[in-house]
Amino acid sequence: MALNLYRRHRKECEGSHPEDTRTGQFEEGRRGWKKCACLIHVSGTLGGRFNRRQTGTADWDEAKSIVTLLQQSGSWDGQEKIEAPLTLPYTNPERISVIRAIAAFTAEFEEHTAPNTQRNYKFVLKQLRGFSDAKGYAAIDQWTPIDVREFRATWGVLPSTAAKNMSVVKAFFEFCHANEWTPRNPARMVKNQRGQHNDPRSEQKLPFSDEELKRMYDACDSKYGKREIQFSKATKERKAQGPYAQHRTRWKGQDIADFISVSVYTGLRISDVSTFHIDRMRPDGTIQLRTTKAHTHVYTWVPEWLQQRIRTRALETGPYIFGEHSTNDMNVITDLWRRKLNKLWELCGPWKDKPTPHRFRHAFARILLERPGVTVRDVAELLGNTEQIVRKHYAAWIPERQERLTAVLKAAFDTKPKPKPNVIAMPKPAKG
Ligand SMILES: [Zn+2]
C-alpha cells in the first residue's frame, strides 16, 4: 500500500471547502458533507519514485480503479501503457508506444519547466500524438525524418513559431533516443526553415528609449485615467452614476508610473513586477532579483526616490505593491497589467515599434550597457542570461558603450608619459 488518494479542493469548490484543503473518502462519508467536483489526487511511491498527480476524476470508485491500474503496472507512467491500444502493429514488447513515450517525457519536463513552457510542450506533444494516430504509428520508433518534416508542414505557423515548436519535437525525440526507444533522433537532421528568425538582426531587442519612457511618464501624469468616460448607448444610464464609474477606475496614472519605474529599474519581468512583494526590497534599497543555480542571490539597487515610492505603495496598497490577486494563474495577473499598459500606450502613441512590457527589461539592459565600466557580464548576471545572449540581443548598444570606454581610455592616458616619437614611429614601407 504505497499510494494514497485524497481530494484537493479548488477555489471554485461547489461545497465551499477551503482552497487547497484535502479530504478523504471516509471523511466525506459523514452526514451533511457537501459534495463537490474537485479532483481526486494520488500520491505515493511507485517503482521507487515518489510522485503526486491528479487522477482526472472526482469519483472515488474511478480514482480507485486508476490506482489499481497504476499498481499493476508498477510505475507512474504505466497507466498509459495499459491504456494503449491492444492491437499494436508490432509484437516486440520492448518497443515503446507513442503514448507512453509522451507520458514519460511529460513527467520529466513537468518537474523543471515553467508553467507557460509546459503549456507549449503539451500543445506540441498533443499534435504529435494526433499526427501519429493519423499515420497509424503506435510505436515511437516508427517515426522517421520524413515524418518530422511532414508533421512540421501540418502546423501552418510563422517560421519563428515553427522553430520554437521544432525545438520541443527535437527535445522529445532526443529523450526517446537517450532511452533507446528509437534508433536515432528523427528530428535532429531536420533544419529550421529559412525565415526571419535566421536573420541575426531579428535577434536584436528593442529597448524603450529615454524619450519613449519620458513620454509614458508624461501620459501617466496628464492623460491616464483622466479621459472622459465614454458611454455607449446601451449603458447610457450609467452616466448618472458617474462617480461610481470613476470609483471603479481604481488604478491611477501614478500606479502605472510606479509599475514602469520598478520594471525599468530592476529589469524584472512583468510577472515578477505584478507580484512584487515589499519584502523583496531590503532596507538599503537593494532588491533581490533572482537566485542563481549555485543558490546565491543577485541584487539590484534602486534610487532613494523609488525606494520611497515602493514603501509608500506598501502602506497604501499592501505588501503586494501592485495588488494582491485572488488567482494564482500568472497569465491572468500579468494580463491585468498588460491591459493597463496598453491603455497607456494608446494614450501616448503613435509608436515606431510596438510597445510591449518586455521592452522595459530591454531598457534596463540598454541603460546599463550605455554606462562606461559596465560589462556585458554584469548585465548578463543581473538579467540572468548568458553573456552570449546579451551580446546577441543588445549588440547595438555595445558599440556605443565601447565608444564611451574608448573616450574614457583616451582621456585617462592623454597626459601620461610616452616614449620618444622615434621609438613608436611606424617603419617605412619598403619601396616596390
Ligand atoms: Zn471541493
XYZ file of C-alpha atoms and ligand atoms in Angstrom:
433
model
C 0.000 0.000 0.000
C 2.103 2.819 -1.249
C -0.497 5.015 -2.928
C -2.755 7.423 -1.196
C -5.920 9.069 -2.545
C -7.244 12.453 -1.486
C -9.471 15.139 -2.890
C -7.884 18.551 -3.182
C -10.347 21.429 -3.139
C -10.226 24.184 -5.686
C -11.020 27.802 -5.164
C -14.280 27.292 -7.035
C -15.251 24.337 -4.843
C -19.012 23.809 -5.039
C -19.040 22.587 -1.437
C -17.247 25.772 -0.248
C -14.440 23.728 1.241
C -11.379 25.940 1.725
C -8.990 26.080 -1.214
C -6.108 23.590 -1.146
C -7.515 21.608 1.767
C -7.648 17.860 1.358
C -10.312 15.358 2.280
C -10.552 11.595 2.128
C -13.408 9.276 1.229
C -14.122 8.343 4.842
C -14.406 11.947 5.914
C -16.718 12.693 3.013
C -18.996 9.825 4.005
C -20.117 11.672 7.098
C -23.594 13.096 7.380
C -24.118 16.534 5.949
C -20.957 16.502 3.802
C -21.297 18.986 0.965
C -20.382 17.248 -2.274
C -18.187 18.921 -4.850
C -16.473 18.184 -8.147
C -12.911 18.898 -7.045
C -10.488 16.344 -8.430
C -9.075 13.395 -6.553
C -5.288 13.232 -6.411
C -2.994 10.291 -5.919
C 0.369 10.415 -4.157
C 2.941 7.921 -3.018
C 5.837 5.813 -4.178
C 5.611 3.627 -7.224
C 8.508 1.854 -8.889
C 10.771 3.515 -6.330
C 9.697 7.010 -7.333
C 7.616 9.379 -5.219
C 5.071 11.393 -7.171
C 1.716 13.066 -6.843
C -0.736 13.838 -9.573
C -4.404 14.275 -10.174
C -6.380 11.282 -11.285
C -8.556 13.343 -13.616
C -11.701 12.203 -11.862
C -13.828 13.392 -8.936
C -15.305 9.955 -8.393
C -13.789 7.746 -5.682
C -14.522 4.475 -7.482
C -12.966 5.675 -10.717
C -9.967 7.006 -8.815
C -9.539 3.630 -7.122
C -9.573 1.782 -10.418
C -6.892 4.164 -11.721
C -4.781 3.358 -8.656
C -5.276 -0.364 -9.275
C -4.059 0.071 -12.854
C -1.066 2.097 -11.682
C -0.143 -0.511 -9.091
C -0.430 -3.310 -11.623
C 1.873 -1.507 -13.986
C 4.355 -0.833 -11.195
C 5.367 2.594 -12.493
C 3.977 6.107 -12.740
C 3.846 6.120 -16.497
C 2.465 2.607 -16.672
C -1.098 3.760 -16.829
C -0.669 4.841 -20.406
C 0.980 1.542 -21.244
C -2.182 -0.265 -20.220
C -4.449 2.231 -21.945
C -2.503 1.925 -25.190
C -4.365 0.084 -27.926
C -4.021 -3.661 -27.636
C -3.705 -4.063 -31.382
C -0.269 -2.524 -31.682
C 1.158 -3.357 -35.097
C 4.281 -4.809 -33.539
C 4.928 -7.733 -31.260
C 8.165 -6.852 -29.552
C 7.177 -5.875 -26.005
C 10.366 -3.846 -25.705
C 9.073 -1.301 -28.180
C 7.553 1.772 -26.650
C 4.203 3.251 -27.628
C 3.926 6.891 -28.681
C 1.537 7.451 -25.798
C 3.924 6.052 -23.241
C 6.875 7.985 -24.635
C 4.882 11.223 -24.423
C 3.764 10.441 -20.873
C 7.323 9.730 -19.731
C 8.674 12.871 -21.368
C 5.849 14.913 -19.833
C 6.622 13.588 -16.352
C 10.247 14.581 -16.933
C 9.702 18.177 -18.038
C 6.891 18.836 -15.558
C 9.486 18.688 -12.820
C 11.660 21.505 -14.018
C 9.973 23.805 -16.511
C 7.868 26.917 -16.048
C 4.066 26.604 -16.432
C 3.967 28.519 -19.720
C 6.716 26.394 -21.216
C 4.862 23.290 -20.112
C 1.731 24.527 -21.838
C 3.675 24.923 -25.061
C 5.264 21.472 -24.697
C 1.895 19.854 -24.081
C 0.373 21.601 -27.060
C 3.102 20.357 -29.415
C 3.024 16.831 -27.954
C -0.743 16.653 -28.354
C -0.296 17.471 -32.029
C 2.482 14.917 -32.293
C 0.170 12.281 -30.880
C -2.591 13.267 -33.298
C -0.162 13.003 -36.213
C 0.964 9.550 -35.018
C -2.647 8.392 -34.834
C -3.351 9.713 -38.309
C -0.305 7.854 -39.629
C -1.256 4.729 -37.732
C 2.001 4.789 -35.750
C 1.653 3.176 -32.355
C 5.359 2.708 -31.592
C 7.624 5.695 -31.233
C 10.377 4.080 -33.343
C 8.126 4.258 -36.403
C 8.882 7.962 -36.714
C 11.395 8.869 -39.450
C 12.895 12.235 -40.500
C 10.344 12.394 -43.340
C 7.547 12.143 -40.780
C 9.038 15.003 -38.803
C 9.066 17.166 -41.947
C 5.502 16.197 -42.836
C 4.457 16.865 -39.268
C 6.009 20.320 -39.401
C 4.198 21.041 -42.659
C 0.856 20.500 -40.898
C 1.397 23.358 -38.457
C 0.861 26.316 -40.729
C 2.564 28.772 -38.388
C 5.168 31.513 -38.745
C 8.759 30.283 -39.140
C 9.630 31.678 -35.718
C 6.827 29.662 -34.095
C 7.758 26.603 -36.150
C 11.341 26.896 -34.887
C 10.076 27.056 -31.322
C 7.834 24.016 -31.844
C 10.649 22.135 -33.554
C 12.830 22.596 -30.504
C 10.158 20.760 -28.493
C 9.984 17.983 -31.096
C 13.771 17.698 -31.072
C 13.917 17.581 -27.279
C 11.208 14.920 -27.221
C 12.956 12.648 -29.697
C 16.305 13.284 -28.026
C 14.709 11.990 -24.840
C 13.367 8.916 -26.717
C 16.742 8.297 -28.291
C 18.562 8.621 -24.961
C 16.206 5.982 -23.576
C 16.996 3.762 -26.566
C 13.382 3.732 -27.671
C 14.338 4.980 -31.142
C 17.445 4.038 -33.151
C 18.128 7.749 -33.793
C 16.586 11.156 -33.244
C 14.458 11.598 -36.392
C 14.189 15.344 -35.756
C 17.897 16.003 -35.337
C 18.715 16.470 -39.003
C 15.597 18.491 -39.791
C 16.772 22.062 -40.252
C 14.616 25.033 -39.457
C 13.103 26.667 -42.488
C 14.717 29.851 -43.605
C 12.816 32.654 -42.083
C 13.047 35.836 -40.144
C 14.386 34.072 -37.072
C 17.541 33.154 -39.002
C 18.296 36.801 -39.535
C 20.670 37.904 -36.770
C 19.118 41.350 -36.852
C 15.795 39.925 -35.623
C 17.602 38.688 -32.517
C 18.085 42.321 -31.627
C 15.810 43.511 -28.876
C 14.234 46.919 -28.918
C 14.627 48.717 -25.612
C 12.436 51.726 -24.924
C 14.428 54.897 -25.477
C 14.697 57.597 -22.808
C 12.369 59.751 -24.895
C 9.771 56.976 -25.022
C 9.972 56.432 -21.279
C 9.538 60.151 -20.695
C 6.512 60.184 -22.985
C 4.947 57.392 -20.919
C 5.612 59.133 -17.605
C 4.085 62.326 -19.004
C 0.988 60.438 -20.122
C 0.689 58.806 -16.683
C 0.699 62.254 -15.189
C -1.569 64.093 -17.581
C -3.672 61.592 -19.507
C -4.086 58.197 -17.856
C -7.461 57.840 -16.136
C -8.284 61.469 -16.890
C -10.047 60.904 -20.156
C -13.783 61.428 -20.052
C -15.577 58.178 -19.686
C -17.287 57.232 -22.897
C -20.739 55.786 -22.596
C -22.287 53.643 -25.240
C -25.998 53.878 -25.964
C -26.516 50.596 -24.135
C -25.047 51.848 -20.880
C -26.300 55.404 -21.127
C -27.982 55.262 -17.715
C -24.640 54.829 -16.090
C -23.819 58.413 -16.870
C -25.852 59.377 -13.825
C -23.633 57.142 -11.792
C -20.528 58.968 -12.882
C -18.768 58.971 -9.510
C -19.441 55.258 -9.208
C -17.869 54.629 -12.568
C -14.877 56.705 -11.551
C -14.571 54.844 -8.297
C -14.251 51.667 -10.304
C -11.171 53.027 -12.051
C -9.059 52.071 -9.099
C -5.655 52.313 -10.699
C -4.386 55.806 -11.448
C -1.601 57.191 -13.579
C 0.693 57.146 -10.550
C 0.219 53.380 -10.247
C 1.198 52.871 -13.852
C 4.203 55.188 -13.466
C 5.349 53.178 -10.435
C 4.909 49.960 -12.361
C 7.078 51.321 -15.162
C 9.743 52.539 -12.724
C 10.017 49.201 -10.946
C 10.181 47.444 -14.335
C 12.895 49.690 -15.753
C 14.988 49.984 -12.587
C 15.027 46.269 -11.795
C 14.791 44.658 -15.228
C 12.295 42.217 -13.728
C 9.765 40.572 -15.999
C 6.118 41.658 -15.940
C 5.167 38.528 -13.985
C 7.638 39.415 -11.230
C 6.701 43.092 -11.180
C 2.943 42.369 -10.993
C 3.515 40.168 -7.955
C 6.229 42.330 -6.357
C 6.208 41.904 -2.571
C 7.671 44.622 -0.349
C 9.900 42.028 1.357
C 11.841 41.756 -1.846
C 13.399 45.143 -1.121
C 15.873 45.335 1.747
C 16.301 48.415 3.984
C 19.347 49.537 1.980
C 17.295 49.704 -1.235
C 18.673 46.572 -2.811
C 16.144 44.283 -4.439
C 16.577 40.582 -4.809
C 16.341 39.726 -8.461
C 16.873 36.036 -8.509
C 18.691 33.076 -7.076
C 21.448 31.538 -9.147
C 21.905 27.826 -9.700
C 24.603 27.991 -7.041
C 21.927 29.360 -4.637
C 23.485 32.776 -4.307
C 21.257 35.821 -4.641
C 21.610 38.546 -7.229
C 20.543 42.018 -6.140
C 19.951 45.279 -7.878
C 19.658 48.674 -6.289
C 17.006 51.330 -6.882
C 17.379 55.051 -6.161
C 16.079 56.649 -2.976
C 13.017 58.208 -4.639
C 11.896 54.846 -5.979
C 12.523 53.165 -2.621
C 10.199 55.789 -1.146
C 7.537 55.118 -3.788
C 7.738 51.373 -3.100
C 7.401 51.892 0.655
C 4.502 54.302 0.190
C 2.776 51.815 -2.064
C 3.200 49.074 0.547
C 1.418 51.296 3.070
C -1.366 52.251 0.691
C -1.869 49.059 -1.293
C -0.448 46.361 0.956
C 2.678 44.202 0.839
C 1.951 43.215 -2.749
C 2.548 46.709 -4.028
C 0.773 46.186 -7.332
C -2.211 44.473 -5.809
C -2.992 41.157 -4.260
C -4.625 38.681 -6.568
C -7.169 36.042 -5.806
C -5.837 33.865 -8.613
C -2.512 32.084 -8.811
C -2.665 31.971 -12.579
C 0.277 34.102 -13.657
C -1.256 34.691 -17.084
C -4.342 36.271 -15.552
C -2.274 38.516 -13.267
C 0.106 39.708 -15.967
C -2.784 40.212 -18.362
C -4.344 42.739 -15.975
C -1.192 44.862 -16.112
C -0.702 44.312 -19.803
C -4.140 45.857 -20.360
C -3.340 48.899 -18.224
C -0.066 49.390 -20.073
C -1.759 49.008 -23.455
C -4.245 51.673 -22.406
C -1.385 53.992 -21.509
C 0.451 53.283 -24.760
C -2.683 54.118 -26.713
C -2.744 57.489 -24.979
C 0.810 58.401 -25.918
C 1.283 56.843 -29.359
C 1.903 56.503 -32.205
C 4.821 54.115 -31.694
C 7.513 53.358 -34.193
C 7.850 49.852 -32.786
C 5.051 48.100 -30.985
C 5.405 48.693 -27.251
C 5.496 45.553 -25.100
C 6.160 45.083 -21.372
C 9.352 43.215 -22.229
C 10.824 46.382 -23.675
C 11.155 47.746 -20.101
C 13.535 44.901 -19.331
C 15.416 45.675 -22.521
C 15.589 49.324 -21.440
C 17.160 48.203 -18.158
C 19.853 46.401 -20.155
C 20.334 49.343 -22.520
C 20.688 51.912 -19.736
C 23.352 49.796 -18.044
C 25.247 48.985 -21.229
C 25.405 52.673 -22.075
C 27.371 53.335 -18.889
C 31.133 53.178 -19.112
C 32.596 50.470 -16.923
C 29.556 48.210 -17.038
C 30.490 44.898 -18.605
C 28.369 42.566 -20.671
C 28.967 40.058 -17.906
C 27.496 42.414 -15.284
C 24.357 42.854 -17.362
C 24.115 39.123 -18.040
C 24.288 38.436 -14.331
C 21.585 40.959 -13.500
C 19.275 39.683 -16.226
C 20.002 36.047 -15.504
C 21.048 35.480 -19.118
C 24.291 34.238 -20.580
C 26.836 36.735 -21.909
C 26.279 35.233 -25.331
C 22.559 36.052 -25.211
C 23.228 39.592 -24.001
C 25.707 40.179 -26.843
C 23.192 38.814 -29.330
C 20.206 40.770 -28.004
C 21.850 44.085 -27.292
C 24.682 44.194 -29.785
C 23.501 47.614 -30.959
C 24.131 49.107 -27.525
C 27.514 47.540 -27.061
C 29.405 49.642 -29.704
C 28.120 52.817 -28.081
C 29.407 51.573 -24.788
C 32.712 50.806 -26.478
C 32.932 54.343 -27.873
C 32.423 55.709 -24.407
C 35.018 53.344 -22.987
C 37.450 54.406 -25.701
C 36.859 58.053 -24.822
C 37.496 57.293 -21.144
C 40.723 55.477 -22.014
C 41.885 58.280 -24.283
C 41.304 60.870 -21.602
C 42.970 58.745 -18.958
C 46.188 58.180 -20.890
C 46.359 61.505 -22.680
C 48.752 63.147 -20.222
C 50.680 60.075 -19.188
C 54.386 59.715 -20.016
C 55.127 58.417 -23.503
C 58.348 57.174 -25.112
C 60.106 59.490 -27.582
C 58.394 59.748 -31.002
C 61.153 57.878 -32.877
C 60.570 54.825 -30.696
C 56.966 54.471 -31.714
C 57.315 55.649 -35.295
C 55.981 53.192 -37.840
C 58.616 51.536 -40.024
C 58.610 52.973 -43.563
C 57.002 50.704 -46.140
C 59.568 49.085 -48.418
C 59.791 50.648 -51.824
C 58.321 48.463 -54.554
Zn -14.221 20.798 -3.279
